[in-house]
Amino acid sequence: MTILQYSLFFAIPVIIVLVIILYYKRIYSIDVMLPSKCLMDEDCIVDVVRVLQKIVARHSKKVKLNMREVKAISYEAYMVIMAQGEKAFYKGKTVYLKSVPFRRKEVVNVILGKNKNHTTYHNYIILEKTGNTPFLQSSKISPKIMSRIELDLKRMKIIDYYEFNTLMTELLGNAIEHGIQERNINWWMYHFRDYRTDTMHIVFVDMGIGIINSYKRAGLPEQYTNLSDEEIIMYALEGKLGSSTKEPNRGRGMPQIKHMIEKKWISDFVLITNTVSLRYINGQFKVKRHPNFVGTYYSWTINKENYLTWKEQSI
């Protein structure tokens, strides 16, 4: 056997081993590049959704969120990415940040939560797989959450705004109820008071299966079986589909939201769930398709004008 043959004899197994190592390393670890603009606005949501999908990619056990290219990131987008990372963590993945752009202070401040005007709350519970689970999780709607937000509203001269309490209780209740069905409760929320405009900004994220998927899984009423995703959202807002959980006295949250939007009791409303984004612009609901966002994202603002409008119409 020649020297060349000996070399090939030893080299081929080494190459095979290296290929196998590189293959499994690629499967084991994934580098997710965050977009330069991590924002939840209409122009950037598609890029953020793609990041969320990569975080829960099937084969990877280690997810590196590469922030090298990030030039702008919002609190709400970062919260959604962290919520997805937490969901991936509880499915056995390791998720961490990579190449944080420390020279960009605005980006770093969001990551570190360095803004006293922003307050974030969240809850994650994995329920037992056996035995009955009573609705004790409703106690997780901590009164402290509402009291902190109400305190900020009072500083804006917005007092006894019970419609807001009803809305928040409904959203949290839905997140918990659907979470109990999935044995996995995962919701995040934050509020921010903009002192320049004296406006309260609320963002609520339920990282469940999403509104559209909930209705499809539960089974749409016979007359609505052929609805598109856009139609499902609009019909849910109008209260035509009832509750996707089929529980009595449920399904009131979406019509309540629609009522508050159209009455101008809240402003700047955005709903993102599954393949649909819905915004209220110039007195009309605008629906847009995008890649699948597994979860439900609500965003809206409250200002003094909203409050005064509500008071006038409630007399």
Short mmCIF file of C-alpha atoms in Angstrom, two decimals:
data_model
loop_
_atom_site.label_atom_id
_atom_site.label_comp_id
_atom_site.label_asym_id
_atom_site.label_seq_id
_atom_site.Cartn_x
_atom_site.Cartn_y
_atom_site.Cartn_z
CA MET A 1 0.00 0.00 0.00
CA THR A 2 1.41 3.35 -1.06
CA ILE A 3 1.84 6.41 1.20
CA LEU A 4 -1.09 8.05 -0.61
CA GLN A 5 -3.29 5.04 0.07
CA TYR A 6 -2.27 5.06 3.76
CA SER A 7 -3.05 8.77 3.95
CA LEU A 8 -6.48 8.30 2.42
CA PHE A 9 -7.13 5.31 4.68
CA PHE A 10 -6.66 7.45 7.80
CA ALA A 11 -7.95 10.75 6.41
CA ILE A 12 -11.37 9.55 5.24
CA PRO A 13 -12.54 8.38 8.72
CA VAL A 14 -11.27 11.65 10.22
CA ILE A 15 -13.20 13.67 7.64
CA ILE A 16 -16.33 11.62 8.30
CA VAL A 17 -16.01 12.19 12.06
CA LEU A 18 -15.49 15.94 11.55
CA VAL A 19 -18.54 16.14 9.27
CA ILE A 20 -20.64 14.31 11.86
CA ILE A 21 -19.38 16.61 14.65
CA LEU A 22 -20.11 19.73 12.61
CA TYR A 23 -23.54 18.38 11.67
CA TYR A 24 -24.53 17.66 15.26
CA LYS A 25 -23.04 20.93 16.46
CA ARG A 26 -25.20 22.74 13.92
CA ILE A 27 -28.27 20.84 15.12
CA TYR A 28 -27.39 21.37 18.77
CA SER A 29 -26.80 25.11 18.49
CA ILE A 30 -28.44 27.83 16.45
CA ASP A 31 -27.37 31.44 16.03
CA VAL A 32 -30.44 33.67 15.62
CA MET A 33 -29.61 37.06 14.17
CA LEU A 34 -31.94 39.77 15.46
CA PRO A 35 -33.00 42.38 12.88
CA SER A 36 -31.54 45.88 12.97
CA LYS A 37 -34.98 47.23 13.96
CA CYS A 38 -36.61 45.08 16.64
CA LEU A 39 -39.93 46.88 16.77
CA MET A 40 -43.57 45.79 16.86
CA ASP A 41 -44.75 48.29 14.27
CA GLU A 42 -46.32 47.30 10.97
CA ASP A 43 -43.09 47.53 8.97
CA CYS A 44 -40.97 45.43 11.35
CA ILE A 45 -43.34 42.79 12.76
CA VAL A 46 -42.49 40.24 10.04
CA ASP A 47 -38.78 40.30 10.97
CA VAL A 48 -39.59 39.93 14.68
CA VAL A 49 -41.95 37.00 14.00
CA ARG A 50 -39.21 35.21 12.05
CA VAL A 51 -36.91 35.54 15.05
CA LEU A 52 -39.59 34.06 17.31
CA GLN A 53 -40.00 31.10 14.97
CA LYS A 54 -36.25 30.40 14.93
CA ILE A 55 -36.04 30.46 18.74
CA VAL A 56 -38.31 27.42 18.95
CA ALA A 57 -36.76 25.60 15.96
CA ARG A 58 -37.10 21.86 16.51
CA HIS A 59 -33.56 20.52 16.65
CA SER A 60 -31.53 23.22 18.36
CA LYS A 61 -30.80 22.83 22.08
CA LYS A 62 -28.85 26.05 22.42
CA VAL A 63 -30.15 29.33 21.01
CA LYS A 64 -27.87 32.34 20.73
CA LEU A 65 -29.75 35.60 20.15
CA ASN A 66 -27.18 37.57 18.19
CA MET A 67 -27.71 41.32 18.70
CA ARG A 68 -24.75 42.52 16.66
CA GLU A 69 -26.90 44.26 14.02
CA VAL A 70 -29.51 45.70 16.40
CA LYS A 71 -29.72 49.48 16.12
CA ALA A 72 -33.19 49.98 17.61
CA ILE A 73 -35.25 47.82 19.94
CA SER A 74 -38.48 48.62 21.76
CA TYR A 75 -39.49 47.43 25.22
CA GLU A 76 -42.48 45.59 23.78
CA ALA A 77 -40.43 43.77 21.11
CA TYR A 78 -37.78 42.78 23.65
CA MET A 79 -40.52 41.56 26.01
CA VAL A 80 -42.00 39.35 23.27
CA ILE A 81 -38.56 37.92 22.41
CA MET A 82 -37.89 37.18 26.07
CA ALA A 83 -41.31 35.56 26.43
CA GLN A 84 -40.56 33.27 23.50
CA GLY A 85 -37.11 32.55 24.94
CA GLU A 86 -38.70 31.58 28.25
CA LYS A 87 -41.13 29.26 26.47
CA ALA A 88 -38.19 27.65 24.66
CA PHE A 89 -36.29 27.33 27.95
CA TYR A 90 -39.11 25.33 29.51
CA LYS A 91 -38.97 23.03 26.49
CA GLY A 92 -35.36 22.17 27.24
CA LYS A 93 -33.45 24.83 25.32
CA THR A 94 -30.75 27.17 26.57
CA VAL A 95 -31.29 30.73 25.37
CA TYR A 96 -28.88 33.61 25.86
CA LEU A 97 -27.82 36.91 24.34
CA LYS A 98 -24.77 37.27 22.14
CA SER A 99 -22.83 40.30 20.82
CA VAL A 100 -24.83 42.88 22.77
CA PRO A 101 -24.03 46.32 21.22
CA PHE A 102 -22.89 48.01 24.43
CA ARG A 103 -22.03 51.23 22.59
CA ARG A 104 -25.70 51.73 21.71
CA LYS A 105 -27.03 52.97 25.02
CA GLU A 106 -30.67 53.00 23.98
CA VAL A 107 -30.50 49.30 23.11
CA VAL A 108 -28.65 48.40 26.31
CA ASN A 109 -31.10 50.39 28.43
CA VAL A 110 -33.98 48.33 27.07
CA ILE A 111 -32.16 45.06 27.80
CA LEU A 112 -31.30 46.14 31.34
CA GLY A 113 -34.70 47.74 31.94
CA LYS A 114 -33.06 51.05 32.76
CA ASN A 115 -36.12 53.25 32.59
CA LYS A 116 -38.07 53.87 35.76
CA ASN A 117 -41.17 54.74 33.73
CA HIS A 118 -41.45 51.17 32.42
CA THR A 119 -42.76 48.39 34.67
CA THR A 120 -42.88 44.78 33.47
CA TYR A 121 -44.89 41.93 34.99
CA HIS A 122 -45.03 38.33 33.94
CA ASN A 123 -46.07 34.88 35.04
CA TYR A 124 -45.10 31.39 33.90
CA ILE A 125 -46.64 28.24 35.36
CA ILE A 126 -46.38 24.65 34.16
CA LEU A 127 -49.39 22.76 35.51
CA GLU A 128 -49.34 19.13 36.62
CA LYS A 129 -50.24 16.64 33.91
CA THR A 130 -52.33 14.50 36.23
CA GLY A 131 -55.32 15.29 38.40
CA ASN A 132 -57.91 18.00 38.15
CA THR A 133 -56.73 21.60 38.07
CA PRO A 134 -59.22 23.94 39.74
CA PHE A 135 -59.30 27.57 38.66
CA LEU A 136 -57.03 28.56 41.54
CA GLN A 137 -54.69 30.20 39.06
CA SER A 138 -57.05 33.17 39.00
CA SER A 139 -55.27 34.24 42.18
CA LYS A 140 -52.27 34.95 39.94
CA ILE A 141 -54.06 38.10 38.78
CA SER A 142 -52.31 39.97 41.54
CA PRO A 143 -54.12 43.04 42.91
CA LYS A 144 -50.67 44.64 43.13
CA ILE A 145 -50.48 44.77 39.33
CA MET A 146 -53.72 46.69 39.00
CA SER A 147 -52.97 48.94 41.96
CA ARG A 148 -49.61 50.02 40.51
CA ILE A 149 -51.16 50.88 37.16
CA GLU A 150 -54.10 52.62 38.80
CA LEU A 151 -51.70 54.70 40.87
CA ASP A 152 -50.05 55.96 37.69
CA LEU A 153 -53.46 56.65 36.16
CA LYS A 154 -54.46 58.67 39.23
CA ARG A 155 -51.32 60.77 38.80
CA MET A 156 -52.71 61.53 35.34
CA LYS A 157 -56.04 62.55 36.95
CA ILE A 158 -57.69 59.38 35.64
CA ILE A 159 -59.73 58.03 38.56
CA ASP A 160 -62.23 55.17 38.95
CA TYR A 161 -61.84 54.14 35.33
CA TYR A 162 -63.56 50.79 35.87
CA GLU A 163 -63.71 49.96 32.15
CA PHE A 164 -59.93 49.63 32.22
CA ASN A 165 -60.12 47.20 35.16
CA THR A 166 -62.73 45.14 33.33
CA LEU A 167 -60.54 44.94 30.23
CA MET A 168 -57.39 43.92 32.11
CA THR A 169 -59.22 41.29 34.17
CA GLU A 170 -60.69 39.83 30.97
CA LEU A 171 -57.31 39.64 29.20
CA LEU A 172 -55.56 38.08 32.18
CA GLY A 173 -58.48 35.72 32.74
CA ASN A 174 -58.33 34.57 29.12
CA ALA A 175 -54.57 33.98 29.33
CA ILE A 176 -54.99 31.89 32.46
CA GLU A 177 -58.01 29.95 31.24
CA HIS A 178 -56.40 29.03 27.94
CA GLY A 179 -53.17 28.30 29.82
CA ILE A 180 -54.97 25.81 32.04
CA GLN A 181 -56.22 24.00 28.95
CA GLU A 182 -52.68 23.86 27.54
CA ARG A 183 -51.13 23.11 30.99
CA ASN A 184 -48.84 26.04 30.36
CA ILE A 185 -49.59 29.61 31.49
CA ASN A 186 -47.25 32.21 30.03
CA TRP A 187 -48.19 35.89 29.96
CA TRP A 188 -46.23 39.13 30.07
CA MET A 189 -47.36 42.73 30.52
CA TYR A 190 -45.80 46.12 30.89
CA HIS A 191 -46.99 49.68 31.31
CA PHE A 192 -45.18 52.88 30.54
CA ARG A 193 -46.15 56.44 31.38
CA ASP A 194 -44.91 58.98 28.87
CA TYR A 195 -44.50 62.18 30.86
CA ARG A 196 -44.10 64.29 27.73
CA THR A 197 -47.61 63.52 26.50
CA ASP A 198 -49.06 62.28 29.81
CA THR A 199 -50.08 59.03 28.13
CA MET A 200 -50.19 55.51 29.57
CA HIS A 201 -49.02 52.76 27.22
CA ILE A 202 -50.13 49.18 28.01
CA VAL A 203 -48.78 46.03 26.33
CA PHE A 204 -50.09 42.56 27.16
CA VAL A 205 -48.72 39.33 25.63
CA ASP A 206 -50.23 35.88 26.03
CA MET A 207 -47.74 33.32 24.68
CA GLY A 208 -50.34 30.62 24.15
CA ILE A 209 -51.55 29.21 20.82
CA GLY A 210 -53.21 32.45 19.68
CA ILE A 211 -56.82 33.54 19.19
CA ILE A 212 -57.29 32.13 15.68
CA ASN A 213 -55.78 28.75 16.54
CA SER A 214 -57.90 28.62 19.71
CA TYR A 215 -61.11 28.99 17.71
CA LYS A 216 -59.98 26.51 15.07
CA ARG A 217 -59.00 23.94 17.68
CA ALA A 218 -62.28 24.38 19.59
CA GLY A 219 -64.29 24.18 16.38
CA LEU A 220 -66.01 27.13 14.75
CA PRO A 221 -69.83 27.27 14.69
CA GLU A 222 -71.18 25.41 11.65
CA GLN A 223 -72.15 28.58 9.77
CA TYR A 224 -68.61 29.97 10.18
CA THR A 225 -66.46 26.95 9.29
CA ASN A 226 -65.10 28.54 6.09
CA LEU A 227 -63.97 31.83 7.61
CA SER A 228 -60.53 33.18 6.73
CA ASP A 229 -58.11 34.09 9.54
CA GLU A 230 -58.93 37.78 9.04
CA GLU A 231 -62.65 37.05 9.30
CA ILE A 232 -62.20 34.99 12.46
CA ILE A 233 -60.62 37.98 14.21
CA MET A 234 -63.30 40.40 13.05
CA TYR A 235 -66.13 38.02 13.96
CA ALA A 236 -64.54 37.43 17.37
CA LEU A 237 -64.39 41.20 17.93
CA GLU A 238 -68.09 41.41 17.11
CA GLY A 239 -68.89 38.59 19.56
CA LYS A 240 -70.32 36.30 16.88
CA LEU A 241 -68.08 33.34 17.76
CA GLY A 242 -68.63 33.25 21.53
CA SER A 243 -65.84 31.80 23.64
CA SER A 244 -63.25 29.48 22.14
CA THR A 245 -63.17 27.64 25.48
CA LYS A 246 -66.94 26.97 25.26
CA GLU A 247 -67.19 28.05 28.89
CA PRO A 248 -70.28 30.02 30.02
CA ASN A 249 -69.92 33.75 30.69
CA ARG A 250 -66.77 33.93 28.60
CA GLY A 251 -65.97 35.43 25.20
CA ARG A 252 -66.74 38.98 26.29
CA GLY A 253 -63.19 40.32 26.09
CA MET A 254 -63.00 40.90 22.32
CA PRO A 255 -66.38 42.69 22.02
CA GLN A 256 -65.39 44.77 25.06
CA ILE A 257 -62.16 45.80 23.30
CA LYS A 258 -64.05 46.71 20.11
CA HIS A 259 -66.53 48.77 22.12
CA MET A 260 -63.78 50.69 23.93
CA ILE A 261 -61.88 51.34 20.69
CA GLU A 262 -64.87 52.63 18.76
CA LYS A 263 -66.00 54.79 21.70
CA LYS A 264 -62.45 56.23 21.82
CA TRP A 265 -61.96 55.16 25.43
CA ILE A 266 -58.55 53.80 24.42
CA SER A 267 -56.25 54.77 21.53
CA ASP A 268 -53.49 53.37 19.26
CA PHE A 269 -54.87 49.84 19.47
CA VAL A 270 -52.84 46.94 18.00
CA LEU A 271 -53.67 43.23 18.06
CA ILE A 272 -51.21 40.64 16.69
CA THR A 273 -52.12 36.96 16.80
CA ASN A 274 -51.25 34.00 14.58
CA THR A 275 -51.22 35.19 10.96
CA VAL A 276 -53.09 38.46 11.50
CA SER A 277 -52.25 41.98 12.67
CA LEU A 278 -55.14 44.31 13.41
CA ARG A 279 -54.90 48.06 13.94
CA TYR A 280 -57.49 50.80 14.32
CA ILE A 281 -56.63 53.67 11.98
CA ASN A 282 -58.80 56.67 11.10
CA GLY A 283 -61.94 55.08 12.48
CA GLN A 284 -61.50 51.73 10.74
CA PHE A 285 -60.01 48.33 11.59
CA LYS A 286 -57.11 47.49 9.28
CA VAL A 287 -56.10 43.83 8.97
CA LYS A 288 -52.78 42.61 7.59
CA ARG A 289 -51.36 39.09 7.05
CA HIS A 290 -47.89 38.03 8.21
CA PRO A 291 -46.00 34.85 9.23
CA ASN A 292 -47.47 32.94 12.17
CA PHE A 293 -47.04 34.62 15.56
CA VAL A 294 -47.82 31.89 18.09
CA GLY A 295 -49.42 33.95 20.83
CA THR A 296 -51.50 37.09 21.24
CA TYR A 297 -50.17 40.62 21.53
CA TYR A 298 -52.29 43.58 22.64
CA SER A 299 -51.13 47.19 22.75
CA TRP A 300 -53.02 50.42 23.42
CA THR A 301 -52.71 53.82 25.07
CA ILE A 302 -54.83 55.79 27.53
CA ASN A 303 -54.73 59.56 27.83
CA LYS A 304 -56.80 62.23 29.53
CA GLU A 305 -58.92 62.73 26.41
CA ASN A 306 -59.88 59.03 26.42
CA TYR A 307 -60.88 59.30 30.05
CA LEU A 308 -62.97 62.45 29.61
CA THR A 309 -64.73 60.90 26.60
CA TRP A 310 -65.58 57.86 28.70
CA LYS A 311 -66.87 60.01 31.55
CA GLU A 312 -69.08 62.07 29.25
CA GLN A 313 -70.55 58.98 27.57
CA SER A 314 -71.07 57.16 30.86
CA ILE A 315 -73.24 59.87 32.44
#
